[in-house]
Coordinates of C-alpha atoms in Angstrom, one line a residue:
Chain A
X19 CA -0.2 0.1 -0.1
X20 CA 1.6 3.4 -1.2
X21 CA 1.7 6.1 1.8
X22 CA 0.5 9.7 1.3
X23 CA 3.5 11.8 0.7
X24 CA 3.9 14.9 2.9
X25 CA 2.4 17.2 0.0
X26 CA -1.1 15.5 -0.4
X27 CA -1.7 15.4 3.5
X28 CA -0.7 19.6 3.6
X29 CA -3.1 20.0 0.6
X30 CA -6.0 18.1 2.3
X31 CA -5.3 19.6 5.1
X32 CA -6.5 23.1 3.9
X33 CA -9.1 21.2 1.3
X34 CA -7.2 21.9 -2.0
X35 CA -7.1 18.2 -2.5
X36 CA -10.5 16.8 -1.7
X37 CA -10.0 13.3 -2.9
X38 CA -12.1 10.5 -1.1
X39 CA -9.3 8.2 -1.6
X40 CA -6.9 10.2 0.3
X41 CA -10.0 10.5 3.3
X42 CA -10.4 7.2 2.8
X43 CA -6.9 5.8 3.0
X44 CA -6.3 8.0 6.5
X45 CA -9.1 6.2 7.9
X46 CA -7.6 2.8 7.0
X47 CA -3.8 3.8 7.7
X48 CA -2.6 4.3 11.2
X49 CA 1.0 5.9 9.9
X50 CA -0.8 8.4 7.5
X51 CA -2.9 9.2 10.3
X52 CA -0.4 10.0 12.7
X53 CA 1.6 12.1 10.3
X54 CA -1.5 13.6 9.3
X55 CA -2.3 14.8 12.9
X56 CA 1.1 16.0 13.6
X57 CA 0.9 18.3 10.6
X58 CA -2.2 19.6 12.3
X59 CA -0.6 20.2 15.7
X60 CA 2.0 22.2 14.0
X61 CA -0.3 24.4 12.0
X62 CA -2.7 25.1 15.3
X63 CA 1.1 25.7 16.7
X64 CA 1.3 28.3 14.1
X65 CA -1.7 29.8 15.0
X66 CA 0.0 30.9 18.6
X67 CA 1.9 33.5 16.3
X68 CA 2.3 36.3 18.3
X69 CA 0.6 39.5 16.5
X70 CA 0.9 42.9 18.7
X71 CA -2.2 44.0 20.1
X72 CA -3.5 47.6 18.6
X73 CA -6.6 48.9 20.8
X74 CA -10.0 50.1 20.3
X75 CA -8.5 53.7 19.4
X76 CA -6.1 52.4 16.6
X77 CA -8.6 52.9 14.0
X78 CA -8.9 56.9 14.9
X79 CA -5.2 57.0 14.8
X80 CA -4.8 55.3 12.2
X81 CA -7.2 58.2 10.7
X82 CA -5.7 61.3 12.5
X83 CA -2.6 60.5 10.3
X84 CA -4.1 59.6 7.4
X85 CA -6.5 62.4 6.8
X86 CA -3.7 65.2 5.5
X87 CA -2.7 62.8 3.3
X88 CA -5.7 62.6 1.0
X89 CA -6.9 65.4 -0.6
X90 CA -10.7 65.9 -1.6
X91 CA -12.3 63.6 -4.0
X92 CA -14.6 66.2 -5.5
X93 CA -11.3 68.2 -6.0
X94 CA -9.3 65.1 -8.0
X95 CA -12.7 64.3 -10.0
X96 CA -12.9 67.6 -11.0
X97 CA -9.3 67.4 -12.1
X98 CA -9.8 64.5 -14.2
X99 CA -13.0 65.9 -15.6
X100 CA -11.7 69.3 -16.6
X101 CA -8.6 67.8 -17.9
X102 CA -10.5 65.2 -20.1
X103 CA -12.9 68.2 -21.2
X104 CA -9.8 70.4 -22.2
X105 CA -9.0 67.2 -24.5
X106 CA -11.7 67.0 -26.2
X107 CA -12.5 70.6 -26.9
X108 CA -9.0 70.7 -28.2
X109 CA -9.2 67.7 -30.2
X110 CA -12.4 69.2 -31.1
X111 CA -10.8 72.3 -32.4
X112 CA -8.6 70.8 -34.1
X113 CA -10.3 68.4 -35.9
X114 CA -13.2 71.4 -36.8
X115 CA -9.6 73.2 -38.5
X116 CA -8.7 70.5 -40.1
X117 CA -12.1 69.5 -41.6
X118 CA -12.6 73.1 -42.8
X119 CA -9.1 72.9 -44.9
X120 CA -9.9 69.7 -46.6
X121 CA -13.1 71.7 -48.0
X122 CA -11.5 74.4 -48.7
X123 CA -8.7 72.5 -51.1
X124 CA -11.5 70.1 -52.1
X125 CA -13.4 73.3 -53.8
X126 CA -9.9 74.6 -54.9
X127 CA -9.4 71.3 -56.6
X128 CA -13.1 71.3 -58.1
X129 CA -12.6 74.9 -59.6
X130 CA -9.5 74.4 -61.4
X131 CA -10.6 71.0 -63.0
X132 CA -8.9 67.4 -62.8
X133 CA -5.3 68.2 -62.5
X134 CA -4.6 64.4 -62.1
X135 CA -2.6 64.2 -65.1
X136 CA 0.2 66.8 -63.7
X137 CA 0.7 65.6 -60.7
X138 CA 3.7 63.2 -60.4
X139 CA 3.1 59.9 -59.6
X140 CA 2.7 58.6 -55.6
X141 CA 2.1 62.4 -54.8
X142 CA -0.6 62.9 -52.5
X143 CA -3.7 64.1 -53.5
X144 CA -3.6 67.4 -51.9
X145 CA -1.1 69.5 -50.2
X146 CA -1.7 69.4 -46.5
X147 CA -2.2 73.1 -45.5
X148 CA -1.1 75.2 -42.0
X149 CA -4.0 73.6 -40.5
X150 CA -3.1 70.0 -41.6
X151 CA 0.4 70.5 -39.9
X152 CA -1.6 71.8 -36.9
X153 CA -3.4 68.3 -36.9
X154 CA 0.0 66.4 -37.4
X155 CA 1.3 67.9 -34.3
X156 CA -1.5 67.1 -32.4
X157 CA -1.7 63.7 -33.7
X158 CA 2.5 63.3 -33.0
X159 CA 2.2 64.7 -29.6
X160 CA -0.6 62.0 -28.8
X161 CA 1.0 58.7 -30.5
X162 CA 3.7 60.3 -28.6
X163 CA 2.5 60.1 -25.4
X164 CA 1.6 57.1 -26.2
X165 CA 4.5 55.8 -27.5
X166 CA 6.2 56.7 -23.7
X167 CA 3.5 55.0 -21.8
X168 CA 3.9 52.1 -24.1
X169 CA 7.7 51.7 -23.4
X170 CA 7.4 52.5 -20.1
X171 CA 5.4 49.2 -19.6
X172 CA 7.4 47.2 -22.2
X173 CA 10.8 47.9 -20.2
X174 CA 9.7 47.3 -17.1
X175 CA 10.8 44.0 -14.6
X176 CA 7.4 42.2 -14.8
X177 CA 8.6 39.6 -12.4
X178 CA 8.2 42.7 -9.7
X179 CA 4.4 44.0 -11.0
X180 CA 4.5 47.3 -12.4
X181 CA 2.9 50.7 -10.9
X182 CA 0.7 52.8 -12.9
X183 CA -1.1 54.7 -10.4
X184 CA 0.1 58.1 -11.8
X185 CA -0.5 57.1 -15.5
X186 CA -3.8 56.5 -15.0
X187 CA -5.4 59.5 -15.6
X188 CA -2.9 60.4 -18.6
X189 CA -4.2 57.4 -20.3
X190 CA -7.8 58.2 -19.5
X191 CA -7.6 61.3 -21.4
X192 CA -5.3 59.6 -23.9
X193 CA -8.0 57.1 -24.4
X194 CA -10.9 59.9 -25.1
X195 CA -8.2 61.7 -27.7
X196 CA -7.5 58.6 -29.3
X197 CA -11.4 57.4 -30.2
X198 CA -11.4 60.9 -32.0
X199 CA -8.4 60.7 -33.9
X200 CA -9.6 57.1 -34.5
X201 CA -13.0 57.7 -35.9
X202 CA -11.5 61.3 -37.6
X203 CA -8.7 58.8 -39.6
X204 CA -11.9 56.2 -40.6
X205 CA -13.9 58.9 -41.9
X206 CA -11.0 60.2 -43.7
X207 CA -10.1 56.8 -45.0
X208 CA -6.9 56.2 -43.2
X209 CA -7.2 52.8 -42.5
X210 CA -3.6 52.5 -41.5
X211 CA -3.7 55.0 -38.9
X212 CA -7.0 53.7 -37.6
X213 CA -6.0 50.0 -37.7
X214 CA -3.1 51.0 -35.0
X215 CA -5.6 53.7 -32.9
X216 CA -7.6 50.5 -32.7
X217 CA -5.3 48.4 -31.3
X218 CA -3.9 51.3 -29.1
X219 CA -7.3 51.7 -27.7
X220 CA -7.5 48.7 -25.9
X221 CA -4.1 48.7 -23.6
X222 CA -5.0 52.2 -23.0
X223 CA -8.3 51.6 -21.3
X224 CA -6.4 49.0 -19.8
X225 CA -3.8 51.3 -17.5
X226 CA -6.8 53.6 -17.1
X227 CA -9.2 51.4 -15.7
X228 CA -6.3 49.3 -13.5
X229 CA -6.3 49.4 -9.8
X230 CA -3.2 50.7 -10.7
X231 CA -0.6 48.2 -9.1
X232 CA -0.1 45.5 -11.6
X233 CA 0.7 42.1 -10.3
X234 CA 3.5 40.6 -12.0
X235 CA 1.2 38.3 -13.7
X236 CA -0.8 41.2 -15.0
X237 CA 2.3 42.9 -15.8
X238 CA 3.5 40.2 -18.3
X239 CA -0.1 39.8 -19.3
X240 CA -0.3 43.6 -20.4
X241 CA 3.5 43.7 -21.8
X242 CA 3.1 40.1 -23.8
X243 CA -0.4 42.0 -25.5
X244 CA 2.0 44.8 -26.5
X245 CA 4.7 42.8 -28.0
X246 CA 2.1 40.2 -30.0
X247 CA 0.8 43.2 -31.6
X248 CA 3.8 44.6 -32.3
X249 CA 2.1 47.8 -31.3
X250 CA 5.0 49.9 -29.9
X251 CA 6.9 49.2 -33.2
X252 CA 3.6 50.7 -35.4
X253 CA 2.9 53.4 -32.9
X254 CA 7.1 54.1 -33.6
X255 CA 6.8 54.1 -37.2
X256 CA 3.4 55.8 -38.0
X257 CA 4.6 58.7 -35.4
X258 CA 7.8 59.1 -37.3
X259 CA 5.5 59.5 -40.9
X260 CA 3.0 61.9 -39.0
X261 CA 6.2 63.9 -37.5
X262 CA 8.5 64.1 -40.7
X263 CA 5.0 64.7 -42.4
X264 CA 5.6 62.0 -44.9
X265 CA 2.2 62.1 -46.4
X266 CA 1.5 58.2 -48.1
X267 CA 0.3 58.3 -51.6
X268 CA -2.5 59.2 -52.7
X269 CA -4.3 55.4 -52.5
X270 CA -7.2 53.8 -50.5
X271 CA -6.7 53.5 -47.0
X272 CA -3.1 55.6 -46.9
X273 CA -4.7 59.0 -48.7
X274 CA -4.4 61.7 -45.5
X275 CA -3.0 62.4 -41.9
Chain B
X21 CA -22.5 44.6 8.8
X22 CA -21.6 44.3 4.9
X23 CA -25.1 46.5 3.9
X24 CA -23.6 49.3 6.8
X25 CA -20.0 49.1 4.5
X26 CA -22.0 49.3 1.2
X27 CA -23.8 52.4 2.5
X28 CA -20.6 54.1 4.3
X29 CA -18.5 53.3 0.9
X30 CA -21.2 54.6 -1.2
X31 CA -21.5 58.0 1.1
X32 CA -17.3 58.1 1.1
X33 CA -17.7 57.4 -2.8
X34 CA -19.5 61.1 -2.9
X35 CA -16.8 62.7 -0.8
X36 CA -17.9 62.7 2.2
X37 CA -15.0 62.3 4.9
X38 CA -16.6 61.1 7.7
X39 CA -18.2 57.9 6.2
X40 CA -14.5 57.2 4.8
X41 CA -13.5 57.8 8.7
X42 CA -15.7 55.0 9.4
X43 CA -14.3 52.9 7.6
X44 CA -10.9 53.2 8.5
X45 CA -12.2 53.0 11.8
X46 CA -14.1 49.7 11.5
X47 CA -11.0 48.3 9.2
X48 CA -7.9 49.1 10.6
X49 CA -7.3 46.7 12.7
X50 CA -7.9 43.8 10.9
X51 CA -5.7 45.1 7.9
X52 CA -2.8 45.6 10.6
X53 CA -3.4 41.8 12.1
X54 CA -2.4 41.0 7.9
X55 CA 0.1 43.3 7.9
X56 CA 1.7 42.3 10.8
X57 CA 2.0 38.7 9.4
X58 CA 3.4 39.3 5.9
X59 CA 5.9 41.5 7.7
X60 CA 6.5 40.7 10.9
X61 CA 7.4 44.1 11.6
X62 CA 5.0 46.4 14.0
X63 CA 6.0 50.0 12.6
X64 CA 6.2 48.6 8.7
X65 CA 2.7 46.4 9.9
X66 CA 1.6 50.8 10.5
X67 CA 3.1 52.1 7.5
X68 CA 1.2 49.6 5.3
X69 CA -1.9 50.3 6.9
X70 CA -1.5 53.8 6.1
X71 CA -0.9 53.1 2.7
X72 CA -3.9 50.8 2.5
X73 CA -6.5 53.1 3.3
X74 CA -4.6 55.8 1.3
X75 CA -5.1 53.3 -2.0
X76 CA -8.5 52.4 -0.9
X77 CA -9.4 55.9 -1.0
X78 CA -7.8 56.6 -4.7
X79 CA -9.5 53.4 -6.1
X80 CA -13.2 53.9 -4.4
X81 CA -14.8 54.3 -7.6
X82 CA -13.2 51.0 -8.8
X83 CA -15.1 49.0 -5.8
X84 CA -18.3 47.5 -7.1
X85 CA -20.6 47.6 -4.2
X86 CA -21.8 43.9 -4.5
X87 CA -18.5 42.9 -3.4
X88 CA -17.5 43.0 0.1
X89 CA -15.2 45.5 1.6
X90 CA -13.7 44.0 4.0
X91 CA -12.3 41.5 1.4
X92 CA -11.6 44.3 -1.3
X93 CA -9.7 45.9 1.1
X94 CA -7.3 43.1 2.5
X95 CA -6.5 42.2 -1.1
X96 CA -5.3 45.3 -1.2
X97 CA -3.5 45.3 2.1
X98 CA -1.7 42.6 0.9
X99 CA -0.5 44.2 -2.4
X100 CA 0.8 46.7 -0.2
X101 CA 2.7 44.6 1.9
X102 CA 4.3 43.0 -1.0
X103 CA 5.2 46.0 -2.4
X104 CA 7.3 46.8 0.8
X105 CA 8.7 43.5 1.4
X106 CA 10.1 43.4 -2.4
X107 CA 11.1 47.1 -2.1
X108 CA 13.1 45.8 1.1
X109 CA 14.4 42.9 -0.1
X110 CA 13.2 41.1 2.8
X111 CA 16.2 42.5 4.8
X112 CA 13.8 43.9 7.8
X113 CA 13.1 40.5 9.0
X114 CA 12.4 40.3 12.8
X115 CA 9.0 38.3 13.6
X116 CA 7.7 39.0 16.9
X117 CA 11.2 40.0 18.4
X118 CA 10.2 41.5 21.6
X119 CA 13.7 41.6 23.7
X120 CA 12.1 41.9 26.7
X121 CA 9.7 39.2 26.4
X122 CA 12.6 36.9 24.9
X123 CA 14.4 38.2 28.7
X124 CA 11.2 37.2 30.4
X125 CA 11.1 33.8 28.5
X126 CA 14.5 32.7 30.3
X127 CA 14.0 33.6 33.9
X128 CA 13.8 31.1 36.5
X129 CA 10.0 30.3 37.9
X130 CA 9.0 28.4 40.9
X131 CA 5.1 28.8 40.1
X132 CA 3.5 26.6 37.9
X133 CA 1.0 28.2 36.6
X134 CA 3.8 31.0 35.8
X135 CA 5.9 27.9 34.4
X136 CA 3.2 27.6 31.6
X137 CA 2.7 30.6 30.6
X138 CA 6.3 31.3 30.1
X139 CA 6.3 28.2 28.4
X140 CA 3.7 29.2 26.3
X141 CA 5.2 32.7 26.0
X142 CA 8.5 30.6 24.7
X143 CA 6.3 28.5 22.2
X144 CA 5.2 31.7 20.2
X145 CA 8.8 33.1 20.3
X146 CA 10.0 29.6 18.6
X147 CA 6.9 29.8 16.0
X148 CA 8.3 33.8 15.7
X149 CA 11.3 32.2 14.5
X150 CA 10.1 28.8 12.7
X151 CA 8.2 32.1 10.6
X152 CA 11.5 33.9 10.3
X153 CA 13.0 31.0 8.3
X154 CA 10.3 31.3 5.5
X155 CA 11.4 33.1 2.1
X156 CA 9.3 36.0 1.2
X157 CA 7.2 33.9 -1.3
X158 CA 6.6 31.1 0.9
X159 CA 5.7 33.1 3.9
X160 CA 3.2 35.3 1.9
X161 CA 2.3 32.5 0.6
X162 CA 1.4 30.1 3.8
X163 CA 0.1 33.3 5.9
X164 CA -2.5 34.4 2.7
X165 CA -3.3 30.1 3.0
X166 CA -3.3 29.6 6.4
X167 CA -4.4 33.0 8.2
X168 CA -6.4 34.8 5.4
X169 CA -7.9 31.6 3.8
X170 CA -7.1 32.8 0.3
X171 CA -8.1 30.4 -2.8
X172 CA -4.3 28.9 -4.0
X173 CA -5.7 30.3 -7.4
X174 CA -5.7 33.5 -6.0
X175 CA -2.7 33.6 -4.5
X176 CA -0.9 32.2 -7.6
X177 CA -2.3 35.4 -9.0
X178 CA -1.2 37.5 -6.4
X179 CA 2.7 36.2 -6.7
X180 CA 2.2 36.4 -10.0
X181 CA 2.7 32.3 -9.9
X182 CA 1.3 29.3 -11.7
X183 CA -1.5 27.6 -9.4
X184 CA 0.7 24.1 -9.0
X185 CA 4.0 26.8 -7.9
X186 CA 1.7 28.5 -5.4
X187 CA 0.3 24.7 -4.0
X188 CA 4.1 23.8 -4.0
X189 CA 5.3 27.0 -2.1
X190 CA 2.8 26.5 0.8
X191 CA 4.0 23.3 0.7
X192 CA 7.8 24.2 1.5
X193 CA 6.4 27.0 4.1
X194 CA 4.4 23.5 6.0
X195 CA 7.5 21.5 5.6
X196 CA 10.0 23.8 7.2
X197 CA 7.5 25.1 9.9
X198 CA 7.5 21.0 10.6
X199 CA 11.3 20.9 10.5
X200 CA 11.2 23.6 13.1
X201 CA 8.4 23.5 15.4
X202 CA 8.0 19.5 15.4
X203 CA 9.8 18.9 18.5
X204 CA 8.0 21.4 20.3
X205 CA 4.6 20.1 19.2
X206 CA 6.1 16.5 20.5
X207 CA 7.1 18.3 23.9
X208 CA 4.5 19.7 24.4
X209 CA 1.4 18.6 22.7
X210 CA -0.6 18.7 25.9
X211 CA -0.5 22.2 25.6
X212 CA -1.7 22.8 22.2

């Protein structure tokens, strides 16, 4: 008859292995029963581990030290909402400016007739104006901020977990702007940018909605998701293209932005 | 109790600092116990308690009202304690080391009742010393399973290891504790 191992007995004690076979074996085997009782006695002794007493007033003492470190929840919420609102307003303004510029360019193109024959092969359909450049700057800033955040996650030591407490509010603001840029890119047929922003959004959301401290497992999982999509590389490439103002060839999916 | 917590959390979320004070006063002592068991140091445990409530305050919006506030708070405390242990590299380890008490333990006594108390005190010292022999992961996994009753799966997630590894870590901790404490169990079985 095979006796139970020490590990099986420990697992059984903590109800992590409730196989009926173990129960039956313990009932019939005196050796294993003695071993099991020995484990139980040691663990009962561990319950004697001393923990310094804290009196009834301990909670009040904790509060008196803590209260000065707490900001007002309302103040914090107002600050976050204010930041998000400012971001949305700025984006809406620049998007409107850009849209106006697109319409003006189209009107000029229509008025001048079809000039595509005179345009060199591979040249953009329209020359971006000042407003376009403003939008490029805004999108580039957005991509740079996102890239820095992704780099921080990817380059961290996941085995030690990851503290994203200070990044959550920034990630929330980036999510808001990311949605608007993604929609704008989709509307203007820039599928490439839209796709990168679409891949970026869930990662930003995860950071924004995290409880601040990621466990090593959570940090590793996040790093893997970023790596598996080659997200950091894509963001760097598209950021370099927009900052270098390299407007891709006038073909479907790579028009403006 | 849970209904009271839920209502208080709801008020605290709305910016009512008195409500948050009630939560702090109600939960500080149990949080201190888990913090002390994990860190083995009173001052560190006090720091963990502070940090726990600070994080909880910042994350109140993320707390799901259907959940148990005490359990949620314990999870935060465990993470805070783990962060502290990592930051210290387990350099500051002294479990239950009150030198005065240790000195008293060694004192002779002719009173059988006093002898019994001293034996009990000595046993607690031995338990403290045995806990000190555990590695950071072993101590954490053991405390979470033995004292906190946390499921092995959750311990694995907390420590960033697989379930089987978590089980094995707990087993290693128990084995070490047995090696340290079994002689005392044999000599004082009637006391347990």
